[in-house]
């Protein structure tokens, strides 16, 4: 029987389609007020289900205006060791829990996230400066991940197989060395958890990516030590909420451990500790590849599931619908201030339409309101940190001296204590480092091309290969693009966004080249297998 279609959470779309946008806004506004009323509290870590406090605290401030969201524990290497021990202690019982029960716990968790979605989204907006639509969408994605992985686990019957002797021996002579025994041989092939997983998450999708990675590890029978972003950018409160909701859903003590504290200490301990069998990480290329090198240099053989950065191109061909292209590229480049791994940061446009395209793009970008993202009408909030703003200003200065600023390039004074920056469009030549380095700020480079072949060559000429887009009406170009583009997540003529907004169950979100180590995507049929090792067990009677 065919499986029913996967049902996404799609909160905003459901409210809008039933004419209840005002209700959506009221729910978010009320949640934002409730969240703000809780600002300034002190929060523990959780090791083996027990509240744990450290000697020092970390102050998490909102990038919107610097207000103190809360006081968190500055966990140490010692705490990481304790959490690894707690996770190891819970492994035997959790890995032998039936797969249906594990799936059902994560469906419970999805229901709890869904019930609390506006509150979680409001925390997220305060924590990393996302607009309400982006935040609710991210919580939806977390819910989708849990349900999708529960479905996958069940559809694959917990990844257990019995192979059949008749099929495998049909044409093999019994005298052939290595042939299966002619006696009755029963073979079972199973996928088993690796053990303790370290889950290390980035600041930009702290709800969906942390939930997706943790669910992937736990639903397949591993136990987890989870560490959200806790240094320059801080997303420790959403991390703690994830822990609390998972606990309410029935994840047993010790299976999921929550630590706050610097990556250089807690993250590093997860990497170098032999008690950790695998790391699932999403973040920058420097940190991702650094972790793998360090573990292997020490002779530690771990499983690494590592998703990294992007420098995502879009090609706009002659004859493309320029309104659609300008709109799709503007939202892909400047949604959440370009702080998405999938953000479009490079455009290659045919010389003959370049001027017309750029003016449409500027017209679109000019309409983006910048300010407090808690407000309904604001499209772009603050950058995550002073460091991110430094990257932005340095890049703008480089663009001024080596190319041209076509739009933006300035700090925006909102009267709030945060780093607000204009969406910025620059023209530099292809050799510029601004075309090749992931900046992770609202800066888009534009270059012209004459031949489609050149456009694809330039699009591929970076170390990354995460997302890519094309606007073209020519079938030949579309098929050439799909054949040759070096990226895992590829879109053609997408009006909502040129490179961002993968939907669980519809797309898979996957990177190639320097964007990923395994080349397997999240929200994909091949995601869960990465968290398991295979075993073939043969018994001859
Ligand atoms: P980041 O600076 O690499 O940090 C990611 C995580 O690694 C944080 O939790 C950080 O902890 C931790 N960490 C730092 N140093 C570590 C070390 N030596 N050992 C172990 N862990 C360490 O990345 P980010 O700024 O949060 O996120 C942005 C990056 O993530 C961009 O490059 C973006 O493209 C990428 N990203 C990729 C995807 C994808 O699916 N491919 C999705 C989202 C984001 P502390 O913060 O506590 O130090």
PDB file of N, CA, C and O in Angstrom, residues 44-52 76 78-91 94 106 195-201 210 213-215 217-218 221-228 230 236 238-247 251-261 266-267 270 275-276 280:
ATOM      1  N   UNK A  44      19.888  26.101  34.172  1.00  0.00           N
ATOM      2  CA  UNK A  44      20.921  25.067  34.382  1.00  0.00           C
ATOM      3  C   UNK A  44      21.261  24.324  33.095  1.00  0.00           C
ATOM      4  O   UNK A  44      20.633  24.528  32.055  1.00  0.00           O
ATOM      5  N   UNK A  45      22.238  23.432  33.197  1.00  0.00           N
ATOM      6  CA  UNK A  45      22.450  22.420  32.152  1.00  0.00           C
ATOM      7  C   UNK A  45      21.763  21.153  32.668  1.00  0.00           C
ATOM      8  O   UNK A  45      21.371  21.092  33.826  1.00  0.00           O
ATOM      9  N   UNK A  46      21.616  20.151  31.813  1.00  0.00           N
ATOM     10  CA  UNK A  46      21.027  18.877  32.249  1.00  0.00           C
ATOM     11  C   UNK A  46      21.930  17.722  31.858  1.00  0.00           C
ATOM     12  O   UNK A  46      22.171  17.485  30.676  1.00  0.00           O
ATOM     13  N   UNK A  47      22.434  17.046  32.879  1.00  0.00           N
ATOM     14  CA  UNK A  47      23.294  15.871  32.648  1.00  0.00           C
ATOM     15  C   UNK A  47      22.622  14.680  33.326  1.00  0.00           C
ATOM     16  O   UNK A  47      22.349  14.734  34.534  1.00  0.00           O
ATOM     17  N   UNK A  48      22.338  13.638  32.563  1.00  0.00           N
ATOM     18  CA  UNK A  48      21.651  12.462  33.128  1.00  0.00           C
ATOM     19  C   UNK A  48      20.330  12.839  33.780  1.00  0.00           C
ATOM     20  O   UNK A  48      19.935  12.244  34.775  1.00  0.00           O
ATOM     21  N   UNK A  49      19.688  13.871  33.251  1.00  0.00           N
ATOM     22  CA  UNK A  49      18.389  14.300  33.782  1.00  0.00           C
ATOM     23  C   UNK A  49      18.493  15.230  34.985  1.00  0.00           C
ATOM     24  O   UNK A  49      17.487  15.757  35.448  1.00  0.00           O
ATOM     25  N   UNK A  50      19.705  15.443  35.488  1.00  0.00           N
ATOM     26  CA  UNK A  50      19.867  16.294  36.684  1.00  0.00           C
ATOM     27  C   UNK A  50      20.295  17.706  36.329  1.00  0.00           C
ATOM     28  O   UNK A  50      21.145  17.911  35.451  1.00  0.00           O
ATOM     29  N   UNK A  51      19.702  18.671  37.014  1.00  0.00           N
ATOM     30  CA  UNK A  51      20.121  20.069  36.855  1.00  0.00           C
ATOM     31  C   UNK A  51      21.584  20.175  37.262  1.00  0.00           C
ATOM     32  O   UNK A  51      21.976  19.662  38.311  1.00  0.00           O
ATOM     33  N   UNK A  52      22.392  20.855  36.441  1.00  0.00           N
ATOM     34  CA  UNK A  52      23.813  20.960  36.751  1.00  0.00           C
ATOM     35  C   UNK A  52      24.253  22.415  36.580  1.00  0.00           C
ATOM     36  O   UNK A  52      23.898  23.057  35.590  1.00  0.00           O
ATOM     37  N   UNK A  76      32.112  23.207  31.267  1.00  0.00           N
ATOM     38  CA  UNK A  76      33.544  22.961  31.040  1.00  0.00           C
ATOM     39  C   UNK A  76      33.751  21.569  30.436  1.00  0.00           C
ATOM     40  O   UNK A  76      32.809  20.792  30.302  1.00  0.00           O
ATOM     41  N   UNK A  78      35.020  19.169  31.945  1.00  0.00           N
ATOM     42  CA  UNK A  78      34.611  18.203  32.972  1.00  0.00           C
ATOM     43  C   UNK A  78      33.122  17.878  32.835  1.00  0.00           C
ATOM     44  O   UNK A  78      32.715  16.719  32.930  1.00  0.00           O
ATOM     45  N   UNK A  79      32.309  18.919  32.582  1.00  0.00           N
ATOM     46  CA  UNK A  79      30.865  18.682  32.392  1.00  0.00           C
ATOM     47  C   UNK A  79      30.633  17.823  31.150  1.00  0.00           C
ATOM     48  O   UNK A  79      29.753  16.964  31.135  1.00  0.00           O
ATOM     49  N   UNK A  80      31.423  18.088  30.100  1.00  0.00           N
ATOM     50  CA  UNK A  80      31.267  17.294  28.873  1.00  0.00           C
ATOM     51  C   UNK A  80      31.572  15.822  29.180  1.00  0.00           C
ATOM     52  O   UNK A  80      30.840  14.925  28.742  1.00  0.00           O
ATOM     53  N   UNK A  81      32.613  15.587  29.982  1.00  0.00           N
ATOM     54  CA  UNK A  81      32.972  14.193  30.328  1.00  0.00           C
ATOM     55  C   UNK A  81      31.823  13.535  31.104  1.00  0.00           C
ATOM     56  O   UNK A  81      31.466  12.384  30.859  1.00  0.00           O
ATOM     57  N   UNK A  82      31.245  14.287  32.058  1.00  0.00           N
ATOM     58  CA  UNK A  82      30.121  13.732  32.842  1.00  0.00           C
ATOM     59  C   UNK A  82      28.933  13.418  31.931  1.00  0.00           C
ATOM     60  O   UNK A  82      28.263  12.395  32.078  1.00  0.00           O
ATOM     61  N   UNK A  83      28.665  14.314  30.977  1.00  0.00           N
ATOM     62  CA  UNK A  83      27.511  14.109  30.082  1.00  0.00           C
ATOM     63  C   UNK A  83      27.743  12.903  29.166  1.00  0.00           C
ATOM     64  O   UNK A  83      26.823  12.137  28.884  1.00  0.00           O
ATOM     65  N   UNK A  84      28.994  12.730  28.740  1.00  0.00           N
ATOM     66  CA  UNK A  84      29.322  11.579  27.875  1.00  0.00           C
ATOM     67  C   UNK A  84      29.097  10.284  28.673  1.00  0.00           C
ATOM     68  O   UNK A  84      28.523   9.312  28.172  1.00  0.00           O
ATOM     69  N   UNK A  85      29.484  10.318  29.937  1.00  0.00           N
ATOM     70  CA  UNK A  85      29.282   9.136  30.802  1.00  0.00           C
ATOM     71  C   UNK A  85      27.795   8.845  30.995  1.00  0.00           C
ATOM     72  O   UNK A  85      27.362   7.698  30.917  1.00  0.00           O
ATOM     73  N   UNK A  86      27.032   9.902  31.217  1.00  0.00           N
ATOM     74  CA  UNK A  86      25.582   9.720  31.407  1.00  0.00           C
ATOM     75  C   UNK A  86      24.958   9.141  30.139  1.00  0.00           C
ATOM     76  O   UNK A  86      24.117   8.240  30.203  1.00  0.00           O
ATOM     77  N   UNK A  87      25.388   9.655  28.974  1.00  0.00           N
ATOM     78  CA  UNK A  87      24.840   9.163  27.699  1.00  0.00           C
ATOM     79  C   UNK A  87      25.238   7.706  27.474  1.00  0.00           C
ATOM     80  O   UNK A  87      24.436   6.893  27.003  1.00  0.00           O
ATOM     81  N   UNK A  88      26.471   7.356  27.861  1.00  0.00           N
ATOM     82  CA  UNK A  88      26.932   5.970  27.695  1.00  0.00           C
ATOM     83  C   UNK A  88      26.117   5.043  28.603  1.00  0.00           C
ATOM     84  O   UNK A  88      25.738   3.931  28.217  1.00  0.00           O
ATOM     85  N   UNK A  89      25.808   5.525  29.793  1.00  0.00           N
ATOM     86  CA  UNK A  89      25.043   4.723  30.750  1.00  0.00           C
ATOM     87  C   UNK A  89      23.621   4.444  30.263  1.00  0.00           C
ATOM     88  O   UNK A  89      23.024   3.429  30.613  1.00  0.00           O
ATOM     89  N   UNK A  90      23.076   5.357  29.470  1.00  0.00           N
ATOM     90  CA  UNK A  90      21.679   5.195  29.015  1.00  0.00           C
ATOM     91  C   UNK A  90      21.583   4.416  27.708  1.00  0.00           C
ATOM     92  O   UNK A  90      20.478   4.097  27.251  1.00  0.00           O
ATOM     93  N   UNK A  91      22.728   4.101  27.120  1.00  0.00           N
ATOM     94  CA  UNK A  91      22.750   3.550  25.749  1.00  0.00           C
ATOM     95  C   UNK A  91      22.082   2.176  25.627  1.00  0.00           C
ATOM     96  O   UNK A  91      21.241   1.963  24.748  1.00  0.00           O
ATOM     97  N   UNK A  94      18.264   2.278  25.904  1.00  0.00           N
ATOM     98  CA  UNK A  94      17.621   3.045  24.812  1.00  0.00           C
ATOM     99  C   UNK A  94      17.765   2.328  23.466  1.00  0.00           C
ATOM    100  O   UNK A  94      16.815   2.256  22.687  1.00  0.00           O
ATOM    101  N   UNK A 106       9.069  10.465  19.465  1.00  0.00           N
ATOM    102  CA  UNK A 106       9.379  11.672  18.681  1.00  0.00           C
ATOM    103  C   UNK A 106       8.118  12.270  18.045  1.00  0.00           C
ATOM    104  O   UNK A 106       8.060  13.474  17.804  1.00  0.00           O
ATOM    105  N   UNK A 195      26.487   4.572  19.098  1.00  0.00           N
ATOM    106  CA  UNK A 195      26.770   4.762  20.524  1.00  0.00           C
ATOM    107  C   UNK A 195      26.400   6.166  20.955  1.00  0.00           C
ATOM    108  O   UNK A 195      25.303   6.654  20.683  1.00  0.00           O
ATOM    109  N   UNK A 196      27.362   6.862  21.579  1.00  0.00           N
ATOM    110  CA  UNK A 196      27.097   8.235  22.029  1.00  0.00           C
ATOM    111  C   UNK A 196      27.410   9.197  20.885  1.00  0.00           C
ATOM    112  O   UNK A 196      28.492   9.130  20.293  1.00  0.00           O
ATOM    113  N   UNK A 197      26.452  10.089  20.593  1.00  0.00           N
ATOM    114  CA  UNK A 197      26.680  11.115  19.568  1.00  0.00           C
ATOM    115  C   UNK A 197      26.813  12.491  20.208  1.00  0.00           C
ATOM    116  O   UNK A 197      26.048  12.852  21.109  1.00  0.00           O
ATOM    117  N   UNK A 198      27.773  13.273  19.744  1.00  0.00           N
ATOM    118  CA  UNK A 198      27.853  14.687  20.085  1.00  0.00           C
ATOM    119  C   UNK A 198      27.072  15.447  19.029  1.00  0.00           C
ATOM    120  O   UNK A 198      27.268  15.226  17.832  1.00  0.00           O
ATOM    121  N   UNK A 199      26.151  16.303  19.471  1.00  0.00           N
ATOM    122  CA  UNK A 199      25.371  17.127  18.530  1.00  0.00           C
ATOM    123  C   UNK A 199      25.819  18.570  18.712  1.00  0.00           C
ATOM    124  O   UNK A 199      25.630  19.160  19.775  1.00  0.00           O
ATOM    125  N   UNK A 200      26.437  19.136  17.686  1.00  0.00           N
ATOM    126  CA  UNK A 200      27.002  20.492  17.780  1.00  0.00           C
ATOM    127  C   UNK A 200      26.301  21.368  16.744  1.00  0.00           C
ATOM    128  O   UNK A 200      26.359  21.107  15.546  1.00  0.00           O
ATOM    129  N   UNK A 201      25.616  22.424  17.226  1.00  0.00           N
ATOM    130  CA  UNK A 201      24.679  23.161  16.373  1.00  0.00           C
ATOM    131  C   UNK A 201      25.112  24.605  16.122  1.00  0.00           C
ATOM    132  O   UNK A 201      25.815  25.198  16.937  1.00  0.00           O
ATOM    133  N   UNK A 210      19.094  21.840  15.248  1.00  0.00           N
ATOM    134  CA  UNK A 210      19.396  21.104  16.496  1.00  0.00           C
ATOM    135  C   UNK A 210      18.405  19.962  16.678  1.00  0.00           C
ATOM    136  O   UNK A 210      18.791  18.848  17.062  1.00  0.00           O
ATOM    137  N   UNK A 213      19.076  17.175  13.930  1.00  0.00           N
ATOM    138  CA  UNK A 213      20.284  16.372  14.192  1.00  0.00           C
ATOM    139  C   UNK A 213      20.078  15.478  15.426  1.00  0.00           C
ATOM    140  O   UNK A 213      20.431  14.296  15.412  1.00  0.00           O
ATOM    141  N   UNK A 214      19.493  16.043  16.496  1.00  0.00           N
ATOM    142  CA  UNK A 214      19.306  15.257  17.726  1.00  0.00           C
ATOM    143  C   UNK A 214      18.325  14.118  17.481  1.00  0.00           C
ATOM    144  O   UNK A 214      18.531  12.994  17.965  1.00  0.00           O
ATOM    145  N   UNK A 215      17.251  14.403  16.738  1.00  0.00           N
ATOM    146  CA  UNK A 215      16.265  13.352  16.447  1.00  0.00           C
ATOM    147  C   UNK A 215      16.909  12.249  15.610  1.00  0.00           C
ATOM    148  O   UNK A 215      16.727  11.055  15.900  1.00  0.00           O
ATOM    149  N   UNK A 217      19.921  11.268  15.537  1.00  0.00           N
ATOM    150  CA  UNK A 217      20.780  10.424  16.380  1.00  0.00           C
ATOM    151  C   UNK A 217      19.943   9.553  17.318  1.00  0.00           C
ATOM    152  O   UNK A 217      20.164   8.346  17.409  1.00  0.00           O
ATOM    153  N   UNK A 218      18.976  10.163  17.995  1.00  0.00           N
ATOM    154  CA  UNK A 218      18.272   9.407  19.053  1.00  0.00           C
ATOM    155  C   UNK A 218      17.250   8.409  18.516  1.00  0.00           C
ATOM    156  O   UNK A 218      17.100   7.323  19.053  1.00  0.00           O
ATOM    157  N   UNK A 221      18.525   5.122  17.954  1.00  0.00           N
ATOM    158  CA  UNK A 221      19.003   4.351  19.098  1.00  0.00           C
ATOM    159  C   UNK A 221      20.296   4.840  19.738  1.00  0.00           C
ATOM    160  O   UNK A 221      20.791   4.219  20.680  1.00  0.00           O
ATOM    161  N   UNK A 222      20.859   5.924  19.221  1.00  0.00           N
ATOM    162  CA  UNK A 222      22.055   6.489  19.868  1.00  0.00           C
ATOM    163  C   UNK A 222      21.614   7.364  21.042  1.00  0.00           C
ATOM    164  O   UNK A 222      20.453   7.781  21.116  1.00  0.00           O
ATOM    165  N   UNK A 223      22.549   7.683  21.921  1.00  0.00           N
ATOM    166  CA  UNK A 223      22.266   8.682  22.955  1.00  0.00           C
ATOM    167  C   UNK A 223      23.107   9.920  22.648  1.00  0.00           C
ATOM    168  O   UNK A 223      24.072   9.849  21.877  1.00  0.00           O
ATOM    169  N   UNK A 224      22.708  11.054  23.253  1.00  0.00           N
ATOM    170  CA  UNK A 224      23.222  12.330  22.758  1.00  0.00           C
ATOM    171  C   UNK A 224      23.733  13.257  23.856  1.00  0.00           C
ATOM    172  O   UNK A 224      23.137  13.357  24.923  1.00  0.00           O
ATOM    173  N   UNK A 225      24.831  13.940  23.532  1.00  0.00           N
ATOM    174  CA  UNK A 225      25.239  15.125  24.296  1.00  0.00           C
ATOM    175  C   UNK A 225      25.102  16.297  23.328  1.00  0.00           C
ATOM    176  O   UNK A 225      25.759  16.327  22.287  1.00  0.00           O
ATOM    177  N   UNK A 226      24.225  17.221  23.672  1.00  0.00           N
ATOM    178  CA  UNK A 226      23.862  18.320  22.755  1.00  0.00           C
ATOM    179  C   UNK A 226      24.417  19.643  23.266  1.00  0.00           C
ATOM    180  O   UNK A 226      24.263  19.983  24.429  1.00  0.00           O
ATOM    181  N   UNK A 227      25.033  20.387  22.327  1.00  0.00           N
ATOM    182  CA  UNK A 227      25.594  21.690  22.681  1.00  0.00           C
ATOM    183  C   UNK A 227      25.165  22.748  21.664  1.00  0.00           C
ATOM    184  O   UNK A 227      25.600  22.727  20.512  1.00  0.00           O
ATOM    185  N   UNK A 228      24.307  23.680  22.065  1.00  0.00           N
ATOM    186  CA  UNK A 228      23.955  24.765  21.140  1.00  0.00           C
ATOM    187  C   UNK A 228      25.072  25.807  21.068  1.00  0.00           C
ATOM    188  O   UNK A 228      26.021  25.758  21.854  1.00  0.00           O
ATOM    189  N   UNK A 230      27.125  28.878  21.827  1.00  0.00           N
ATOM    190  CA  UNK A 230      27.190  29.539  23.139  1.00  0.00           C
ATOM    191  C   UNK A 230      28.276  30.602  23.243  1.00  0.00           C
ATOM    192  O   UNK A 230      28.594  31.044  24.351  1.00  0.00           O
ATOM    193  N   UNK A 236      21.192  29.568  23.443  1.00  0.00           N
ATOM    194  CA  UNK A 236      21.123  28.553  24.497  1.00  0.00           C
ATOM    195  C   UNK A 236      19.704  28.338  25.014  1.00  0.00           C
ATOM    196  O   UNK A 236      19.382  27.273  25.510  1.00  0.00           O
ATOM    197  N   UNK A 238      16.730  28.487  23.205  1.00  0.00           N
ATOM    198  CA  UNK A 238      15.992  27.563  22.335  1.00  0.00           C
ATOM    199  C   UNK A 238      16.532  26.144  22.545  1.00  0.00           C
ATOM    200  O   UNK A 238      15.765  25.187  22.561  1.00  0.00           O
ATOM    201  N   UNK A 239      17.850  26.028  22.743  1.00  0.00           N
ATOM    202  CA  UNK A 239      18.450  24.710  22.988  1.00  0.00           C
ATOM    203  C   UNK A 239      17.848  24.060  24.226  1.00  0.00           C
ATOM    204  O   UNK A 239      17.498  22.881  24.233  1.00  0.00           O
ATOM    205  N   UNK A 240      17.685  24.863  25.274  1.00  0.00           N
ATOM    206  CA  UNK A 240      17.124  24.341  26.525  1.00  0.00           C
ATOM    207  C   UNK A 240      15.658  23.929  26.336  1.00  0.00           C
ATOM    208  O   UNK A 240      15.204  22.920  26.877  1.00  0.00           O
ATOM    209  N   UNK A 241      14.917  24.722  25.573  1.00  0.00           N
ATOM    210  CA  UNK A 241      13.497  24.379  25.313  1.00  0.00           C
ATOM    211  C   UNK A 241      13.404  23.041  24.579  1.00  0.00           C
ATOM    212  O   UNK A 241      12.523  22.235  24.857  1.00  0.00           O
ATOM    213  N   UNK A 242      14.314  22.839  23.621  1.00  0.00           N
ATOM    214  CA  UNK A 242      14.312  21.562  22.900  1.00  0.00           C
ATOM    215  C   UNK A 242      14.488  20.418  23.908  1.00  0.00           C
ATOM    216  O   UNK A 242      13.782  19.418  23.878  1.00  0.00           O
ATOM    217  N   UNK A 243      15.439  20.609  24.815  1.00  0.00           N
ATOM    218  CA  UNK A 243      15.667  19.589  25.853  1.00  0.00           C
ATOM    219  C   UNK A 243      14.382  19.342  26.650  1.00  0.00           C
ATOM    220  O   UNK A 243      13.959  18.203  26.858  1.00  0.00           O
ATOM    221  N   UNK A 244      13.752  20.436  27.101  1.00  0.00           N
ATOM    222  CA  UNK A 244      12.557  20.299  27.951  1.00  0.00           C
ATOM    223  C   UNK A 244      11.422  19.587  27.206  1.00  0.00           C
ATOM    224  O   UNK A 244      10.750  18.721  27.767  1.00  0.00           O
ATOM    225  N   UNK A 245      11.212  19.953  25.942  1.00  0.00           N
ATOM    226  CA  UNK A 245      10.111  19.333  25.178  1.00  0.00           C
ATOM    227  C   UNK A 245      10.387  17.845  24.925  1.00  0.00           C
ATOM    228  O   UNK A 245       9.488  17.020  24.976  1.00  0.00           O
ATOM    229  N   UNK A 246      11.648  17.524  24.662  1.00  0.00           N
ATOM    230  CA  UNK A 246      12.006  16.113  24.425  1.00  0.00           C
ATOM    231  C   UNK A 246      11.762  15.304  25.706  1.00  0.00           C
ATOM    232  O   UNK A 246      11.298  14.167  25.660  1.00  0.00           O
ATOM    233  N   UNK A 247      12.099  15.898  26.840  1.00  0.00           N
ATOM    234  CA  UNK A 247      11.919  15.211  28.126  1.00  0.00           C
ATOM    235  C   UNK A 247      10.423  14.970  28.374  1.00  0.00           C
ATOM    236  O   UNK A 247      10.011  13.862  28.706  1.00  0.00           O
ATOM    237  N   UNK A 251      11.512  11.123  26.262  1.00  0.00           N
ATOM    238  CA  UNK A 251      12.910  10.702  26.060  1.00  0.00           C
ATOM    239  C   UNK A 251      13.504  10.444  27.454  1.00  0.00           C
ATOM    240  O   UNK A 251      13.495  11.337  28.304  1.00  0.00           O
ATOM    241  N   UNK A 252      13.976   9.223  27.719  1.00  0.00           N
ATOM    242  CA  UNK A 252      14.413   8.888  29.083  1.00  0.00           C
ATOM    243  C   UNK A 252      15.657   9.675  29.534  1.00  0.00           C
ATOM    244  O   UNK A 252      16.444  10.145  28.709  1.00  0.00           O
ATOM    245  N   UNK A 253      15.822   9.750  30.826  1.00  0.00           N
ATOM    246  CA  UNK A 253      16.980  10.447  31.409  1.00  0.00           C
ATOM    247  C   UNK A 253      18.289   9.876  30.878  1.00  0.00           C
ATOM    248  O   UNK A 253      18.429   8.661  30.757  1.00  0.00           O
ATOM    249  N   UNK A 254      19.216  10.743  30.578  1.00  0.00           N
ATOM    250  CA  UNK A 254      20.539  10.303  30.120  1.00  0.00           C
ATOM    251  C   UNK A 254      20.622  10.108  28.618  1.00  0.00           C
ATOM    252  O   UNK A 254      21.710  10.131  28.046  1.00  0.00           O
ATOM    253  N   UNK A 255      19.463   9.940  27.966  1.00  0.00           N
ATOM    254  CA  UNK A 255      19.484   9.736  26.505  1.00  0.00           C
ATOM    255  C   UNK A 255      19.797  11.059  25.795  1.00  0.00           C
ATOM    256  O   UNK A 255      20.494  11.086  24.784  1.00  0.00           O
ATOM    257  N   UNK A 256      19.316  12.149  26.376  1.00  0.00           N
ATOM    258  CA  UNK A 256      19.536  13.472  25.785  1.00  0.00           C
ATOM    259  C   UNK A 256      20.090  14.374  26.885  1.00  0.00           C
ATOM    260  O   UNK A 256      19.424  14.631  27.892  1.00  0.00           O
ATOM    261  N   UNK A 257      21.307  14.832  26.704  1.00  0.00           N
ATOM    262  CA  UNK A 257      21.956  15.679  27.709  1.00  0.00           C
ATOM    263  C   UNK A 257      22.214  17.043  27.107  1.00  0.00           C
ATOM    264  O   UNK A 257      22.653  17.140  25.958  1.00  0.00           O
ATOM    265  N   UNK A 258      21.952  18.078  27.898  1.00  0.00           N
ATOM    266  CA  UNK A 258      22.061  19.448  27.383  1.00  0.00           C
ATOM    267  C   UNK A 258      23.186  20.195  28.109  1.00  0.00           C
ATOM    268  O   UNK A 258      23.176  20.316  29.338  1.00  0.00           O
ATOM    269  N   UNK A 259      24.149  20.692  27.323  1.00  0.00           N
ATOM    270  CA  UNK A 259      25.244  21.480  27.890  1.00  0.00           C
ATOM    271  C   UNK A 259      25.294  22.842  27.204  1.00  0.00           C
ATOM    272  O   UNK A 259      25.129  22.928  25.993  1.00  0.00           O
ATOM    273  N   UNK A 260      25.543  23.879  27.979  1.00  0.00           N
ATOM    274  CA  UNK A 260      25.846  25.179  27.379  1.00  0.00           C
ATOM    275  C   UNK A 260      27.316  25.464  27.674  1.00  0.00           C
ATOM    276  O   UNK A 260      27.816  25.049  28.722  1.00  0.00           O
ATOM    277  N   UNK A 261      27.976  26.153  26.746  1.00  0.00           N
ATOM    278  CA  UNK A 261      29.401  26.427  26.969  1.00  0.00           C
ATOM    279  C   UNK A 261      30.148  26.450  25.653  1.00  0.00           C
ATOM    280  O   UNK A 261      29.626  26.013  24.629  1.00  0.00           O
ATOM    281  N   UNK A 266      33.726  22.506  25.231  1.00  0.00           N
ATOM    282  CA  UNK A 266      32.759  21.391  25.258  1.00  0.00           C
ATOM    283  C   UNK A 266      32.746  20.658  23.918  1.00  0.00           C
ATOM    284  O   UNK A 266      32.822  19.428  23.857  1.00  0.00           O
ATOM    285  N   UNK A 267      32.670  21.438  22.834  1.00  0.00           N
ATOM    286  CA  UNK A 267      32.667  20.818  21.502  1.00  0.00           C
ATOM    287  C   UNK A 267      33.946  20.028  21.293  1.00  0.00           C
ATOM    288  O   UNK A 267      33.932  18.899  20.810  1.00  0.00           O
ATOM    289  N   UNK A 270      33.966  16.687  23.006  1.00  0.00           N
ATOM    290  CA  UNK A 270      33.170  15.693  22.270  1.00  0.00           C
ATOM    291  C   UNK A 270      33.991  15.102  21.127  1.00  0.00           C
ATOM    292  O   UNK A 270      33.884  13.921  20.804  1.00  0.00           O
ATOM    293  N   UNK A 275      35.009   8.146  24.181  1.00  0.00           N
ATOM    294  CA  UNK A 275      33.679   7.641  24.531  1.00  0.00           C
ATOM    295  C   UNK A 275      32.592   8.129  23.587  1.00  0.00           C
ATOM    296  O   UNK A 275      31.450   7.692  23.671  1.00  0.00           O
ATOM    297  N   UNK A 276      32.943   9.071  22.704  1.00  0.00           N
ATOM    298  CA  UNK A 276      31.953   9.575  21.743  1.00  0.00           C
ATOM    299  C   UNK A 276      32.179   8.867  20.412  1.00  0.00           C
ATOM    300  O   UNK A 276      33.257   8.935  19.829  1.00  0.00           O
ATOM    301  N   UNK A 280      27.582  14.760  15.045  1.00  0.00           N
ATOM    302  CA  UNK A 280      26.778  15.369  13.984  1.00  0.00           C
ATOM    303  C   UNK A 280      26.866  16.869  14.205  1.00  0.00           C
ATOM    304  O   UNK A 280      26.570  17.375  15.281  1.00  0.00           O
TER     305      UNK A 280
END
